[in-house]
């Protein structure tokens, strides 16, 4: 049987620390990483925990206002293969209603 876990209104690293290793197959984290300053220790901690809890072959999805988010390199260092689903083309092209 499949189990779906929804968590809201908590700090993501705190939630991830409470999960078992390799316990998630899919993660959707939206665009919150865009709000951190570059080289933020909080981002590093979150990505390390993501790498721990996402099972081999699992997927992590996020969106970003940046075409090439600065934290992609941190995800890659943690062992993730980073591949964009879509990158907007042109300076005025928005992918959705919040201009991502």
Short mmCIF file of N, CA and C in Angstrom, two decimals:
data_model
loop_
_atom_site.label_atom_id
_atom_site.label_comp_id
_atom_site.label_asym_id
_atom_site.label_seq_id
_atom_site.Cartn_x
_atom_site.Cartn_y
_atom_site.Cartn_z
N UNK A 1 0.83 -1.18 0.00
CA UNK A 1 0.00 0.00 0.00
C UNK A 1 0.88 1.24 0.00
N UNK A 2 0.40 2.30 -0.61
CA UNK A 2 1.14 3.56 -0.70
C UNK A 2 0.72 4.46 0.44
N UNK A 3 1.69 5.17 0.97
CA UNK A 3 1.40 6.13 2.02
C UNK A 3 1.75 7.51 1.52
N UNK A 4 0.87 8.46 1.71
CA UNK A 4 1.11 9.84 1.34
C UNK A 4 1.25 10.65 2.61
N UNK A 5 2.30 11.46 2.67
CA UNK A 5 2.53 12.30 3.83
C UNK A 5 2.44 13.75 3.42
N UNK A 6 1.61 14.53 4.10
CA UNK A 6 1.50 15.96 3.87
C UNK A 6 1.91 16.67 5.15
N UNK A 7 2.81 17.60 5.03
CA UNK A 7 3.25 18.36 6.20
C UNK A 7 3.15 19.84 5.85
N UNK A 8 2.55 20.63 6.74
CA UNK A 8 2.43 22.05 6.52
C UNK A 8 2.81 22.81 7.78
N UNK A 9 3.21 24.05 7.62
CA UNK A 9 3.48 24.96 8.73
C UNK A 9 4.59 24.51 9.67
N UNK A 10 5.63 23.90 9.14
CA UNK A 10 6.79 23.51 9.92
C UNK A 10 8.05 23.86 9.12
N UNK A 11 9.16 24.03 9.81
CA UNK A 11 10.41 24.24 9.10
C UNK A 11 10.82 22.93 8.44
N UNK A 12 11.13 22.99 7.17
CA UNK A 12 11.38 21.78 6.40
C UNK A 12 12.52 20.95 6.99
N UNK A 13 13.68 21.52 7.33
CA UNK A 13 14.73 20.67 7.90
C UNK A 13 14.28 19.94 9.17
N UNK A 14 13.46 20.58 9.99
CA UNK A 14 12.96 19.92 11.21
C UNK A 14 12.09 18.71 10.86
N UNK A 15 11.24 18.88 9.87
CA UNK A 15 10.38 17.77 9.44
C UNK A 15 11.23 16.64 8.87
N UNK A 16 12.20 16.99 8.03
CA UNK A 16 13.04 15.97 7.40
C UNK A 16 13.84 15.18 8.44
N UNK A 17 14.34 15.85 9.47
CA UNK A 17 15.10 15.16 10.52
C UNK A 17 14.25 14.10 11.23
N UNK A 18 12.96 14.30 11.25
CA UNK A 18 12.06 13.35 11.90
C UNK A 18 11.67 12.16 11.04
N UNK A 19 12.09 12.15 9.79
CA UNK A 19 11.74 11.06 8.88
C UNK A 19 12.84 10.02 8.82
N UNK A 20 12.46 8.81 8.50
CA UNK A 20 13.43 7.72 8.34
C UNK A 20 14.23 7.89 7.06
N UNK A 21 15.44 7.39 7.06
CA UNK A 21 16.29 7.39 5.87
C UNK A 21 15.59 6.64 4.74
N UNK A 22 15.67 7.19 3.54
CA UNK A 22 15.08 6.60 2.33
C UNK A 22 13.59 6.35 2.44
N UNK A 23 12.89 7.22 3.14
CA UNK A 23 11.45 7.00 3.38
C UNK A 23 10.54 7.70 2.38
N UNK A 24 11.08 8.59 1.55
CA UNK A 24 10.25 9.32 0.60
C UNK A 24 10.64 8.99 -0.84
N UNK A 25 9.64 8.88 -1.70
CA UNK A 25 9.91 8.64 -3.11
C UNK A 25 9.70 9.90 -3.96
N UNK A 26 8.87 10.81 -3.48
CA UNK A 26 8.59 12.07 -4.18
C UNK A 26 8.52 13.20 -3.17
N UNK A 27 9.14 14.33 -3.50
CA UNK A 27 9.11 15.50 -2.63
C UNK A 27 8.82 16.72 -3.51
N UNK A 28 7.91 17.57 -3.07
CA UNK A 28 7.60 18.84 -3.74
C UNK A 28 7.86 19.95 -2.73
N UNK A 29 8.86 20.81 -3.00
CA UNK A 29 9.21 21.84 -2.03
C UNK A 29 8.95 23.26 -2.52
N UNK A 30 8.34 23.41 -3.67
CA UNK A 30 7.97 24.73 -4.22
C UNK A 30 9.18 25.65 -4.40
N UNK A 31 9.07 26.94 -4.06
CA UNK A 31 10.11 27.91 -4.40
C UNK A 31 10.76 28.56 -3.20
N UNK A 32 10.64 27.99 -2.03
CA UNK A 32 11.14 28.65 -0.83
C UNK A 32 12.66 28.82 -0.81
N UNK A 33 13.41 27.97 -1.50
CA UNK A 33 14.87 28.10 -1.50
C UNK A 33 15.33 29.41 -2.14
N UNK A 34 14.52 29.98 -3.01
CA UNK A 34 14.86 31.26 -3.63
C UNK A 34 14.99 32.39 -2.60
N UNK A 35 14.36 32.24 -1.46
CA UNK A 35 14.32 33.30 -0.46
C UNK A 35 15.56 33.32 0.44
N UNK A 36 16.35 32.27 0.39
CA UNK A 36 17.55 32.22 1.22
C UNK A 36 18.70 32.95 0.55
N UNK A 37 19.61 33.48 1.35
CA UNK A 37 20.80 34.11 0.76
C UNK A 37 21.72 33.02 0.22
N UNK A 38 22.52 33.38 -0.76
CA UNK A 38 23.45 32.43 -1.38
C UNK A 38 24.37 31.88 -0.31
N UNK A 39 24.66 30.60 -0.39
CA UNK A 39 25.53 29.89 0.55
C UNK A 39 24.97 29.87 1.96
N UNK A 40 23.69 29.82 2.08
CA UNK A 40 23.04 29.76 3.38
C UNK A 40 23.25 28.38 4.01
N UNK A 41 23.62 28.37 5.28
CA UNK A 41 23.79 27.11 6.00
C UNK A 41 22.46 26.37 6.10
N UNK A 42 21.36 27.10 6.18
CA UNK A 42 20.04 26.48 6.25
C UNK A 42 19.73 25.68 4.99
N UNK A 43 20.11 26.21 3.84
CA UNK A 43 19.89 25.50 2.59
C UNK A 43 20.73 24.23 2.56
N UNK A 44 21.99 24.33 2.97
CA UNK A 44 22.85 23.15 3.02
C UNK A 44 22.24 22.07 3.91
N UNK A 45 21.77 22.45 5.09
CA UNK A 45 21.18 21.49 6.02
C UNK A 45 19.94 20.83 5.43
N UNK A 46 19.12 21.64 4.78
CA UNK A 46 17.89 21.09 4.18
C UNK A 46 18.22 20.10 3.08
N UNK A 47 19.16 20.43 2.24
CA UNK A 47 19.49 19.55 1.11
C UNK A 47 20.16 18.27 1.59
N UNK A 48 20.99 18.35 2.60
CA UNK A 48 21.59 17.14 3.19
C UNK A 48 20.50 16.22 3.72
N UNK A 49 19.51 16.80 4.40
CA UNK A 49 18.41 15.99 4.92
C UNK A 49 17.54 15.44 3.79
N UNK A 50 17.34 16.22 2.73
CA UNK A 50 16.59 15.71 1.57
C UNK A 50 17.30 14.49 0.98
N UNK A 51 18.61 14.60 0.83
CA UNK A 51 19.38 13.49 0.27
C UNK A 51 19.27 12.24 1.15
N UNK A 52 19.15 12.44 2.44
CA UNK A 52 19.05 11.32 3.37
C UNK A 52 17.68 10.64 3.28
N UNK A 53 16.61 11.42 3.17
CA UNK A 53 15.27 10.83 3.25
C UNK A 53 14.67 10.41 1.91
N UNK A 54 15.22 10.89 0.80
CA UNK A 54 14.70 10.50 -0.51
C UNK A 54 15.36 9.19 -0.93
N UNK A 55 14.53 8.23 -1.26
CA UNK A 55 15.03 6.92 -1.64
C UNK A 55 15.78 6.99 -2.97
N UNK A 56 16.67 6.05 -3.21
CA UNK A 56 17.38 5.97 -4.49
C UNK A 56 16.35 5.88 -5.61
N UNK A 57 16.49 6.72 -6.62
CA UNK A 57 15.53 6.77 -7.71
C UNK A 57 14.34 7.67 -7.44
N UNK A 58 14.28 8.26 -6.24
CA UNK A 58 13.19 9.17 -5.90
C UNK A 58 13.34 10.50 -6.61
N UNK A 59 12.32 11.34 -6.53
CA UNK A 59 12.32 12.61 -7.24
C UNK A 59 12.04 13.76 -6.28
N UNK A 60 12.73 14.88 -6.49
CA UNK A 60 12.47 16.11 -5.76
C UNK A 60 12.11 17.17 -6.79
N UNK A 61 10.97 17.80 -6.62
CA UNK A 61 10.51 18.84 -7.53
C UNK A 61 10.49 20.18 -6.82
N UNK A 62 10.86 21.23 -7.51
CA UNK A 62 10.72 22.59 -6.99
C UNK A 62 10.57 23.52 -8.17
N UNK A 63 10.14 24.71 -7.89
CA UNK A 63 10.10 25.75 -8.91
C UNK A 63 10.96 26.90 -8.42
N UNK A 64 11.37 27.74 -9.35
CA UNK A 64 12.23 28.85 -8.99
C UNK A 64 11.97 30.01 -9.93
N UNK A 65 12.16 31.22 -9.41
CA UNK A 65 12.10 32.40 -10.27
C UNK A 65 13.33 32.49 -11.15
N UNK A 66 14.40 31.81 -10.76
CA UNK A 66 15.65 31.82 -11.53
C UNK A 66 15.63 30.73 -12.60
N UNK A 67 16.23 31.03 -13.73
CA UNK A 67 16.36 30.00 -14.75
C UNK A 67 17.34 28.93 -14.32
N UNK A 68 18.37 29.33 -13.63
CA UNK A 68 19.39 28.41 -13.11
C UNK A 68 19.65 28.75 -11.65
N UNK A 69 18.83 28.22 -10.73
CA UNK A 69 18.96 28.57 -9.32
C UNK A 69 20.36 28.27 -8.77
N UNK A 70 20.84 29.13 -7.89
CA UNK A 70 22.18 28.98 -7.31
C UNK A 70 22.30 27.70 -6.50
N UNK A 71 21.21 27.22 -5.95
CA UNK A 71 21.27 26.04 -5.09
C UNK A 71 21.28 24.73 -5.87
N UNK A 72 21.15 24.78 -7.19
CA UNK A 72 21.29 23.56 -8.00
C UNK A 72 22.63 22.88 -7.73
N UNK A 73 23.69 23.69 -7.58
CA UNK A 73 25.02 23.13 -7.33
C UNK A 73 25.07 22.39 -6.00
N UNK A 74 24.37 22.89 -5.00
CA UNK A 74 24.34 22.23 -3.69
C UNK A 74 23.58 20.91 -3.81
N UNK A 75 22.49 20.91 -4.55
CA UNK A 75 21.75 19.66 -4.78
C UNK A 75 22.62 18.63 -5.49
N UNK A 76 23.37 19.06 -6.48
CA UNK A 76 24.26 18.15 -7.20
C UNK A 76 25.35 17.60 -6.29
N UNK A 77 25.94 18.46 -5.44
CA UNK A 77 26.97 18.00 -4.50
C UNK A 77 26.40 16.96 -3.53
N UNK A 78 25.11 17.06 -3.23
CA UNK A 78 24.46 16.10 -2.32
C UNK A 78 24.09 14.80 -3.03
N UNK A 79 24.35 14.72 -4.33
CA UNK A 79 24.10 13.49 -5.06
C UNK A 79 22.88 13.49 -5.96
N UNK A 80 22.17 14.61 -6.03
CA UNK A 80 21.01 14.69 -6.91
C UNK A 80 21.44 15.00 -8.34
N UNK A 81 20.73 14.43 -9.28
CA UNK A 81 20.86 14.81 -10.69
C UNK A 81 19.84 15.91 -10.93
N UNK A 82 20.30 17.10 -11.31
CA UNK A 82 19.40 18.25 -11.48
C UNK A 82 19.14 18.45 -12.96
N UNK A 83 17.86 18.42 -13.30
CA UNK A 83 17.45 18.60 -14.70
C UNK A 83 16.17 19.42 -14.73
N UNK A 84 16.17 20.57 -15.42
CA UNK A 84 14.94 21.38 -15.47
C UNK A 84 13.85 20.70 -16.28
N UNK A 85 12.62 20.88 -15.82
CA UNK A 85 11.47 20.40 -16.57
C UNK A 85 11.18 21.39 -17.69
N UNK A 86 11.19 22.69 -17.34
CA UNK A 86 10.97 23.76 -18.31
C UNK A 86 11.78 24.97 -17.87
N UNK A 87 12.36 25.66 -18.84
CA UNK A 87 13.01 26.95 -18.57
C UNK A 87 12.34 27.97 -19.48
N UNK A 88 11.86 29.07 -18.88
CA UNK A 88 11.18 30.09 -19.67
C UNK A 88 12.15 30.70 -20.68
N UNK A 89 11.63 31.10 -21.79
CA UNK A 89 12.44 31.68 -22.87
C UNK A 89 12.10 33.16 -23.01
N UNK A 90 13.10 33.98 -23.16
CA UNK A 90 12.88 35.41 -23.34
C UNK A 90 12.72 36.13 -22.02
N UNK A 91 13.02 37.43 -22.00
CA UNK A 91 13.00 38.18 -20.75
C UNK A 91 11.60 38.39 -20.16
N UNK A 92 10.57 38.32 -20.96
CA UNK A 92 9.21 38.58 -20.48
C UNK A 92 8.37 37.32 -20.32
N UNK A 93 8.93 36.17 -20.67
CA UNK A 93 8.13 34.93 -20.66
C UNK A 93 7.95 34.40 -19.24
N UNK A 94 6.72 34.24 -18.83
CA UNK A 94 6.41 33.66 -17.52
C UNK A 94 5.82 32.26 -17.75
N UNK A 95 6.14 31.35 -16.86
CA UNK A 95 5.63 29.99 -16.98
C UNK A 95 4.27 29.83 -16.30
N UNK A 96 3.98 30.68 -15.31
CA UNK A 96 2.72 30.55 -14.60
C UNK A 96 2.26 31.92 -14.11
N UNK A 97 1.19 31.96 -13.37
CA UNK A 97 0.58 33.23 -12.96
C UNK A 97 1.38 34.00 -11.93
N UNK A 98 2.34 33.37 -11.27
CA UNK A 98 3.16 34.09 -10.31
C UNK A 98 4.52 34.45 -10.91
N UNK A 99 4.59 34.42 -12.24
CA UNK A 99 5.77 34.84 -12.99
C UNK A 99 6.99 33.97 -12.72
N UNK A 100 6.76 32.69 -12.55
CA UNK A 100 7.88 31.77 -12.41
C UNK A 100 8.23 31.20 -13.77
#
